[in-house]
Short mmCIF file of C-alpha atoms in Angstrom, two decimals:
data_model
loop_
_atom_site.label_atom_id
_atom_site.label_comp_id
_atom_site.label_asym_id
_atom_site.label_seq_id
_atom_site.Cartn_x
_atom_site.Cartn_y
_atom_site.Cartn_z
CA MET N 33 -17.99 53.16 -14.79
CA CYS N 34 -16.36 49.79 -14.88
CA GLN N 35 -14.01 48.85 -12.02
CA CYS N 36 -11.62 46.17 -12.91
CA SER N 37 -10.50 43.81 -10.22
CA PRO N 38 -6.43 43.78 -9.73
CA LEU N 39 -4.51 41.04 -11.35
CA PRO N 40 -3.91 38.12 -8.71
CA ALA N 41 -0.46 37.56 -7.09
CA MET N 42 1.06 34.22 -7.23
CA ALA N 43 3.76 32.97 -4.92
CA ALA N 44 4.98 29.16 -5.25
CA PHE N 45 6.35 27.32 -2.37
CA GLN N 46 7.45 23.85 -1.81
CA TYR N 47 6.82 21.22 0.84
CA LYS N 48 8.02 17.38 0.98
CA SER N 49 5.20 14.94 1.59
CA THR N 50 7.16 12.02 3.22
CA ASN N 51 10.04 12.20 0.39
CA THR N 52 8.24 13.82 -2.63
CA THR N 53 8.40 17.33 -3.29
CA THR N 54 5.11 19.19 -4.26
CA THR N 55 4.82 22.70 -5.47
CA LEU N 56 2.20 24.69 -3.80
CA PHE N 57 1.01 27.57 -5.95
CA ILE N 58 -0.73 30.19 -3.61
CA VAL N 59 -3.14 32.58 -5.75
CA ILE N 60 -4.24 35.58 -3.77
CA ASN N 61 -7.04 37.70 -4.95
CA THR N 62 -7.21 41.37 -3.51
CA SER N 63 -10.39 43.49 -3.46
CA HIS N 64 -10.79 46.56 -1.62
CA SER N 65 -14.25 47.06 0.52
CA LYS N 66 -15.49 50.76 0.79
CA GLN N 67 -17.72 49.93 3.65
CA THR N 68 -15.00 48.48 5.87
CA ASN N 69 -12.04 50.17 4.32
CA LYS N 70 -9.96 47.02 4.56
CA THR N 71 -8.51 44.75 1.86
CA GLU N 72 -9.90 41.29 1.73
CA GLN N 73 -7.89 38.43 0.73
CA ILE N 74 -8.88 35.00 -0.63
CA THR N 75 -6.11 32.44 -1.13
CA LEU N 76 -6.48 29.35 -3.41
CA LEU N 77 -4.00 26.50 -2.90
CA LEU N 78 -3.13 24.36 -6.02
CA LEU N 79 -1.33 21.24 -5.46
CA MET N 80 0.83 20.47 -8.64
CA THR N 81 2.31 16.99 -8.67
CA PRO N 82 3.52 14.72 -11.64
CA SER N 83 0.38 12.47 -11.38
CA GLY N 84 -2.08 15.43 -10.58
CA PHE N 85 -3.10 13.65 -7.23
CA SER N 86 -1.96 14.51 -3.76
CA LEU N 87 -2.12 13.45 -0.12
CA SER N 88 -5.73 14.74 -0.01
CA SER N 89 -6.86 12.51 -3.05
CA THR N 90 -9.26 9.76 -2.45
CA ALA N 91 -9.47 6.16 -4.15
CA GLU N 92 -12.50 7.40 -5.95
CA ASP N 93 -10.70 10.32 -7.07
CA VAL N 94 -7.67 8.59 -8.47
CA THR N 95 -9.80 5.89 -10.28
CA HIS N 96 -12.46 8.42 -11.52
CA GLY N 97 -13.58 7.31 -15.31
CA ILE N 98 -11.39 4.11 -15.20
CA HIS N 99 -13.55 1.01 -16.16
CA GLY N 100 -11.93 -2.12 -14.60
CA SER N 101 -14.67 -4.59 -16.00
CA GLY N 102 -12.97 -7.69 -17.23
CA LEU N 103 -10.36 -7.32 -14.42
CA THR N 104 -10.18 -9.74 -11.43
CA ALA N 105 -8.12 -8.68 -8.16
CA ILE N 106 -7.22 -10.34 -5.14
CA VAL N 107 -7.15 -8.01 -2.09
CA THR N 108 -5.81 -9.36 1.26
CA GLY N 109 -7.11 -8.07 4.54
CA THR N 110 -10.58 -6.21 3.51
CA THR N 111 -12.64 -6.50 6.53
CA ASN N 112 -11.61 -3.05 7.85
CA GLY N 113 -9.67 0.22 7.11
CA ILE N 114 -7.93 0.79 3.68
CA GLY N 115 -8.42 -2.96 2.59
CA ASN N 116 -12.04 -2.48 3.00
CA GLU N 117 -12.14 0.86 1.08
CA THR N 118 -9.58 -0.54 -1.56
CA ALA N 119 -12.36 -3.75 -2.19
CA ARG N 120 -15.08 -1.18 -2.46
CA VAL N 121 -13.66 1.19 -4.93
CA LEU N 122 -12.27 -1.71 -7.14
CA ALA N 123 -15.82 -3.12 -7.03
CA LEU N 124 -17.11 0.19 -7.97
CA ARG N 125 -15.09 0.30 -10.95
CA GLY N 126 -16.14 -2.76 -12.33
CA VAL N 127 -13.42 -5.36 -10.73
CA HIS N 128 -14.16 -8.74 -9.71
CA VAL N 129 -12.87 -8.61 -6.35
CA ILE N 130 -11.68 -11.60 -4.11
CA MET N 131 -11.49 -10.68 -0.54
CA ALA N 132 -8.87 -12.82 0.91
CA VAL N 133 -9.59 -12.79 4.80
CA ARG N 134 -8.89 -14.66 8.02
CA ASN N 135 -12.62 -13.55 9.40
CA ILE N 136 -15.04 -15.08 6.92
CA VAL N 137 -18.04 -13.68 8.76
CA ALA N 138 -16.69 -10.27 8.98
CA ALA N 139 -15.86 -10.35 5.37
CA GLN N 140 -19.30 -11.28 4.46
CA LEU N 141 -20.87 -8.46 6.22
CA VAL N 142 -18.49 -6.19 4.07
CA LYS N 143 -19.64 -7.90 0.83
CA GLU N 144 -23.16 -7.44 1.85
CA ALA N 145 -22.49 -3.61 2.40
CA ILE N 146 -20.78 -3.43 -0.95
CA LEU N 147 -23.42 -5.12 -2.90
CA LYS N 148 -26.22 -2.91 -1.23
CA GLU N 149 -24.33 0.04 -2.49
CA ILE N 150 -23.17 -1.43 -5.79
CA PRO N 151 -25.82 -4.09 -6.75
CA THR N 152 -23.79 -4.80 -9.98
CA ALA N 153 -20.48 -5.52 -8.02
CA LYS N 154 -18.80 -8.93 -8.16
CA VAL N 155 -17.26 -9.93 -4.87
CA ASP N 156 -16.27 -13.19 -3.57
CA VAL N 157 -14.87 -14.09 -0.09
CA MET N 158 -12.09 -16.64 0.38
CA GLU N 159 -10.31 -17.74 3.74
CA LEU N 160 -6.60 -16.98 4.01
CA ASP N 161 -4.55 -16.66 7.01
CA LEU N 162 -1.12 -15.27 6.23
CA SER N 163 0.43 -16.14 9.29
CA SER N 164 0.05 -19.76 8.46
CA LEU N 165 1.91 -21.09 5.38
CA ALA N 166 -0.36 -24.03 5.28
CA SER N 167 -3.35 -21.50 5.02
CA VAL N 168 -1.58 -19.55 2.26
CA ARG N 169 -0.94 -23.01 0.36
CA LYS N 170 -4.51 -23.95 0.68
CA PHE N 171 -5.92 -20.57 -0.57
CA ALA N 172 -3.67 -20.66 -3.64
CA SER N 173 -4.45 -23.97 -4.58
CA ASP N 174 -8.30 -23.23 -4.19
CA PHE N 175 -7.87 -20.13 -6.31
CA ASN N 176 -5.73 -21.80 -8.94
CA SER N 177 -8.19 -24.58 -9.33
CA SER N 178 -11.26 -22.22 -9.85
CA SER N 179 -11.92 -20.79 -13.27
CA PHE N 180 -10.87 -17.27 -12.14
CA SER N 181 -8.22 -15.42 -13.91
CA LEU N 182 -5.85 -12.92 -11.86
CA ASN N 183 -4.86 -9.33 -13.24
CA ILE N 184 -4.28 -7.53 -9.95
CA LEU N 185 -2.77 -9.06 -6.61
CA ILE N 186 -2.75 -6.60 -3.83
CA ASN N 187 -0.89 -7.76 -0.64
CA ASN N 188 -2.57 -5.27 1.88
CA ALA N 189 -3.20 -7.34 5.31
CA GLY N 190 -1.10 -6.63 8.12
CA ILE N 191 -0.58 -6.44 11.91
CA CYS N 192 1.30 -3.89 13.84
CA ALA N 193 3.68 -3.95 16.81
CA PRO N 194 2.15 -6.78 19.09
CA VAL N 195 4.01 -8.32 22.08
CA PHE N 196 6.66 -10.95 20.62
CA THR N 197 4.76 -13.88 19.13
CA LEU N 198 5.69 -16.75 16.92
CA SER N 199 3.33 -17.75 14.01
CA LYS N 200 2.22 -21.26 13.63
CA ASP N 201 5.36 -21.86 11.44
CA ASN N 202 7.65 -20.63 14.29
CA ILE N 203 8.23 -17.45 12.66
CA GLU N 204 8.18 -13.98 14.37
CA LEU N 205 4.58 -13.09 13.96
CA GLN N 206 4.97 -9.70 12.02
CA PHE N 207 7.66 -11.02 9.45
CA ALA N 208 5.43 -14.07 9.05
CA THR N 209 2.11 -12.09 8.53
CA ASN N 210 2.99 -8.92 6.93
CA TYR N 211 5.83 -10.24 4.57
CA LEU N 212 6.49 -13.98 4.22
CA GLY N 213 2.70 -15.03 3.89
CA HIS N 214 2.55 -12.60 1.12
CA PHE N 215 5.68 -13.63 -0.38
CA LEU N 216 4.63 -17.34 -0.55
CA LEU N 217 1.10 -16.11 -1.76
CA THR N 218 2.49 -14.10 -4.59
CA ASN N 219 5.01 -17.14 -5.32
CA LEU N 220 2.06 -19.59 -5.75
CA LEU N 221 -0.16 -17.35 -7.73
CA LEU N 222 2.44 -16.06 -10.19
CA ASP N 223 1.79 -18.74 -12.93
CA THR N 224 -2.00 -17.87 -12.97
CA MET N 225 -1.26 -14.09 -13.27
CA LYS N 226 1.31 -14.83 -16.11
CA LYS N 227 -1.28 -17.00 -17.93
CA THR N 228 -4.03 -14.17 -17.56
CA ALA N 229 -1.56 -11.39 -18.84
CA PHE N 230 -0.70 -13.55 -21.79
CA GLU N 231 -4.28 -14.52 -22.53
CA SER N 232 -6.02 -11.12 -21.93
CA LYS N 233 -3.11 -8.97 -23.40
CA LYS N 234 -3.62 -6.85 -20.23
CA GLU N 235 -0.85 -5.77 -17.86
CA GLY N 236 -0.75 -7.70 -14.59
CA ARG N 237 -0.13 -5.84 -11.45
CA ILE N 238 1.43 -6.78 -8.03
CA ILE N 239 1.02 -4.36 -5.23
CA ASN N 240 2.78 -4.44 -1.73
CA VAL N 241 1.36 -2.31 0.84
CA SER N 242 4.37 -1.12 2.82
CA SER N 243 4.73 2.01 5.10
CA ASP N 244 6.99 4.88 5.52
CA GLY N 245 7.72 2.94 9.04
CA HIS N 246 10.28 0.85 6.84
CA ASN N 247 12.54 3.78 7.83
CA TYR N 248 12.57 2.55 11.42
CA THR N 249 14.03 -0.80 11.32
CA TYR N 250 16.99 -2.58 12.74
CA PRO N 251 20.36 -1.17 11.79
CA GLU N 252 21.04 -4.14 9.39
CA GLY N 253 17.64 -3.73 8.08
CA ILE N 254 16.74 -7.54 8.08
CA ARG N 255 17.86 -9.47 10.84
CA PHE N 256 18.30 -12.75 8.89
CA ASP N 257 20.06 -14.69 11.93
CA LYS N 258 17.80 -13.13 14.57
CA ILE N 259 14.12 -12.94 13.16
CA ASN N 260 13.03 -15.22 16.08
CA ASP N 261 15.14 -13.77 18.91
CA GLU N 262 12.94 -12.71 21.46
CA SER N 263 15.79 -11.22 23.53
CA ASN N 264 16.49 -8.74 20.80
CA TYR N 265 13.04 -8.07 19.85
CA LEU N 266 11.72 -4.47 19.50
CA ARG N 267 8.22 -4.32 18.47
CA TRP N 268 8.21 -1.30 16.29
CA LYS N 269 11.52 -1.88 14.69
CA ALA N 270 10.23 -5.53 13.86
CA TYR N 271 7.35 -3.74 12.20
CA GLY N 272 9.65 -1.60 10.11
CA GLN N 273 11.66 -4.47 9.34
CA SER N 274 8.49 -6.25 7.98
CA LYS N 275 7.54 -3.15 6.05
CA LEU N 276 11.23 -3.00 4.64
CA ALA N 277 11.00 -6.54 3.42
CA ASN N 278 7.61 -5.65 1.54
CA ILE N 279 9.35 -3.04 -0.73
CA LEU N 280 12.58 -5.37 -1.19
CA HIS N 281 10.22 -8.21 -2.33
CA ALA N 282 8.49 -6.03 -4.98
CA ASN N 283 11.94 -4.67 -6.09
CA GLU N 284 13.33 -8.11 -6.60
CA LEU N 285 10.32 -9.52 -7.92
CA ALA N 286 10.07 -6.72 -10.54
CA ARG N 287 13.48 -7.61 -11.65
CA HIS N 288 12.45 -11.22 -11.99
CA LEU N 289 9.50 -10.41 -14.01
CA LYS N 290 11.65 -8.35 -16.29
CA GLU N 291 13.89 -11.02 -16.98
CA ASP N 292 11.08 -13.37 -17.76
CA GLY N 293 9.69 -11.10 -20.05
CA VAL N 294 6.17 -11.16 -18.83
CA ASP N 295 3.65 -7.98 -18.92
CA ILE N 296 3.35 -8.06 -14.98
CA THR N 297 4.56 -5.17 -12.68
CA ALA N 298 5.57 -5.23 -9.04
CA ASN N 299 5.52 -2.22 -6.85
CA SER N 300 5.13 -1.05 -3.24
CA LEU N 301 3.91 1.84 -1.38
CA HIS N 302 3.11 3.88 1.56
CA PRO N 303 -0.68 4.54 1.97
CA GLY N 304 -0.13 7.29 4.57
CA CYS N 305 -0.67 7.81 8.04
CA ILE N 306 -4.20 6.53 8.85
CA TYR N 307 -5.82 5.87 12.21
CA THR N 308 -7.52 2.39 11.81
CA ASN N 309 -7.89 -0.52 14.30
CA ILE N 310 -4.33 -1.88 12.78
CA VAL N 311 -3.14 0.55 15.49
CA GLY N 312 -5.18 0.62 18.56
CA PRO N 313 -4.73 2.98 21.58
CA GLU N 314 -2.70 0.47 23.65
CA VAL N 315 -0.40 -0.07 20.61
CA ALA N 316 -0.17 3.60 19.97
CA LYS N 317 1.11 4.23 23.29
CA THR N 318 4.16 1.96 22.71
CA ILE N 319 5.25 4.18 19.67
CA PRO N 320 9.01 5.33 20.61
CA LYS N 321 9.73 8.96 20.39
CA ASP N 322 12.94 8.28 18.23
CA MET N 323 10.56 6.71 15.76
CA LEU N 324 8.39 9.76 15.81
CA ASN N 325 11.49 12.05 15.19
CA MET N 326 12.67 9.82 12.47
CA LEU N 327 9.61 9.88 10.56
CA GLY N 328 8.95 13.64 11.13
CA ASP N 329 5.87 15.66 10.76
CA TYR N 330 2.79 13.68 9.10
CA VAL N 331 -0.67 14.45 8.15
CA LEU N 332 -3.51 11.90 9.21
CA LYS N 333 -5.37 10.78 6.38
CA ASN N 334 -9.02 9.22 6.57
CA VAL N 335 -9.74 5.84 5.12
CA GLN N 336 -10.75 7.03 1.69
CA GLN N 337 -7.68 8.96 1.31
CA GLY N 338 -5.61 6.09 2.67
CA ALA N 339 -6.64 3.79 0.12
CA ALA N 340 -6.00 6.18 -2.86
CA THR N 341 -2.37 5.29 -3.46
CA THR N 342 -3.26 1.47 -3.44
CA CYS N 343 -6.21 2.07 -6.07
CA TYR N 344 -4.15 4.44 -8.05
CA VAL N 345 -1.19 1.85 -8.41
CA ALA N 346 -3.86 -0.90 -9.12
CA LEU N 347 -5.78 0.64 -11.86
CA ASN N 348 -4.59 4.18 -13.19
CA PRO N 349 -3.20 4.09 -16.54
CA GLN N 350 -0.52 6.48 -15.55
CA VAL N 351 1.24 3.54 -13.89
CA LYS N 352 1.18 1.24 -16.95
CA GLY N 353 4.84 -0.22 -17.47
CA ILE N 354 6.11 1.30 -14.12
CA SER N 355 7.65 -1.64 -11.94
CA GLY N 356 10.03 -1.82 -9.03
CA LYS N 357 9.00 1.64 -7.65
CA TYR N 358 7.92 2.88 -4.23
CA PHE N 359 4.53 5.11 -4.35
CA SER N 360 3.33 7.71 -1.77
CA ASP N 361 0.31 10.16 -2.18
CA SER N 362 -0.36 8.62 -5.52
CA ASN N 363 3.17 9.77 -7.00
CA VAL N 364 6.42 7.78 -7.19
CA ASP N 365 8.53 8.43 -4.24
CA GLU N 366 11.94 7.55 -2.85
CA PRO N 367 12.17 5.01 0.06
CA SER N 368 15.12 4.64 2.31
CA SER N 369 18.56 3.66 1.08
CA GLN N 370 17.94 0.20 2.76
CA ALA N 371 14.95 -0.30 0.57
CA THR N 372 16.72 0.22 -2.67
CA GLY N 373 19.60 -2.14 -1.93
CA ILE N 374 19.98 -4.66 -4.69
CA ASP N 375 22.13 -7.27 -2.71
CA LEU N 376 19.91 -6.89 0.41
CA ALA N 377 16.82 -7.56 -1.71
CA LYS N 378 18.55 -10.81 -3.41
CA LYS N 379 19.68 -11.79 0.13
CA LEU N 380 15.98 -11.55 1.46
CA TRP N 381 14.47 -13.51 -1.78
CA ASP N 382 17.12 -16.48 -1.27
CA PHE N 383 16.16 -16.46 2.62
CA SER N 384 12.52 -16.33 2.20
CA MET N 385 12.62 -19.24 -0.43
CA LYS N 386 14.56 -21.30 2.00
CA LEU N 387 11.84 -20.60 4.75
CA ILE N 388 8.74 -21.63 2.55
CA GLU N 389 10.39 -24.77 1.49
#
């Protein structure tokens, strides 16, 4: 006698990962055991998102089958964490990776590890201190003078919630490192990117690694008149301010690129909550409770998952033509209302141009 298994029951639920709604289809297969006289249930969880990827996808997952040979990418901050994994996976896909770093010795060790794993990888190391405008200018000058093309610029490097410190240019260190250094770098490399896009007939992509922490900033969003005000400095709100600036920069840059009619996109992203050395134990102790309440529940990612959204926006063909958007978990997401403010983005752009003069 043939015994048929019952049809599986299916239920659909939804959850929100940051601001993106994902549908969960739970499939339950039920079978009956004569030995135990109990019903056994096996549950299968399927994540349905527009891109087909989710918070658990890795950088290798989102770039599987993609060939990046012929492309050149600059990635800032590649000596550890998601920057390291981003460089490795781009190299794995055939991209020529320029590691723009402050610590040359550490970067050489990363390069050696990548070459050991991927002997055919093309990786170069160049010195860059984003907290110094002079260093940014030297890096850009050296790069533009080289024979390298530039298809992808990933503004990844950053610092998190230090005590109040001024940069070499007398600008609050988080604003200087996380945002202004990248703003200047992008500005100085733009002509090379435009030339590459025109000659190669391939879309250029600029990616700003922001954070969901952009929601936790000062009430006015960007404190234009108080950037260097130590008496009103709050380390985590200053971090949120710099991450908000990253999104506003990408949005305004996207508008400029569209007006110029060039084939280059600019987007920002939240990589997820990843425990790396950017947030050491001592810094983690300073996270205010109201910040945790604002950000809500979160799921910790490993480094491979944390680099996924960056690699997705940098290489995946699904992102072609998309510009001025904010991504999370390898899907388009909605940032805060301040992050979508057109007037605030324009004001920040003008403010930044004056700072780098």
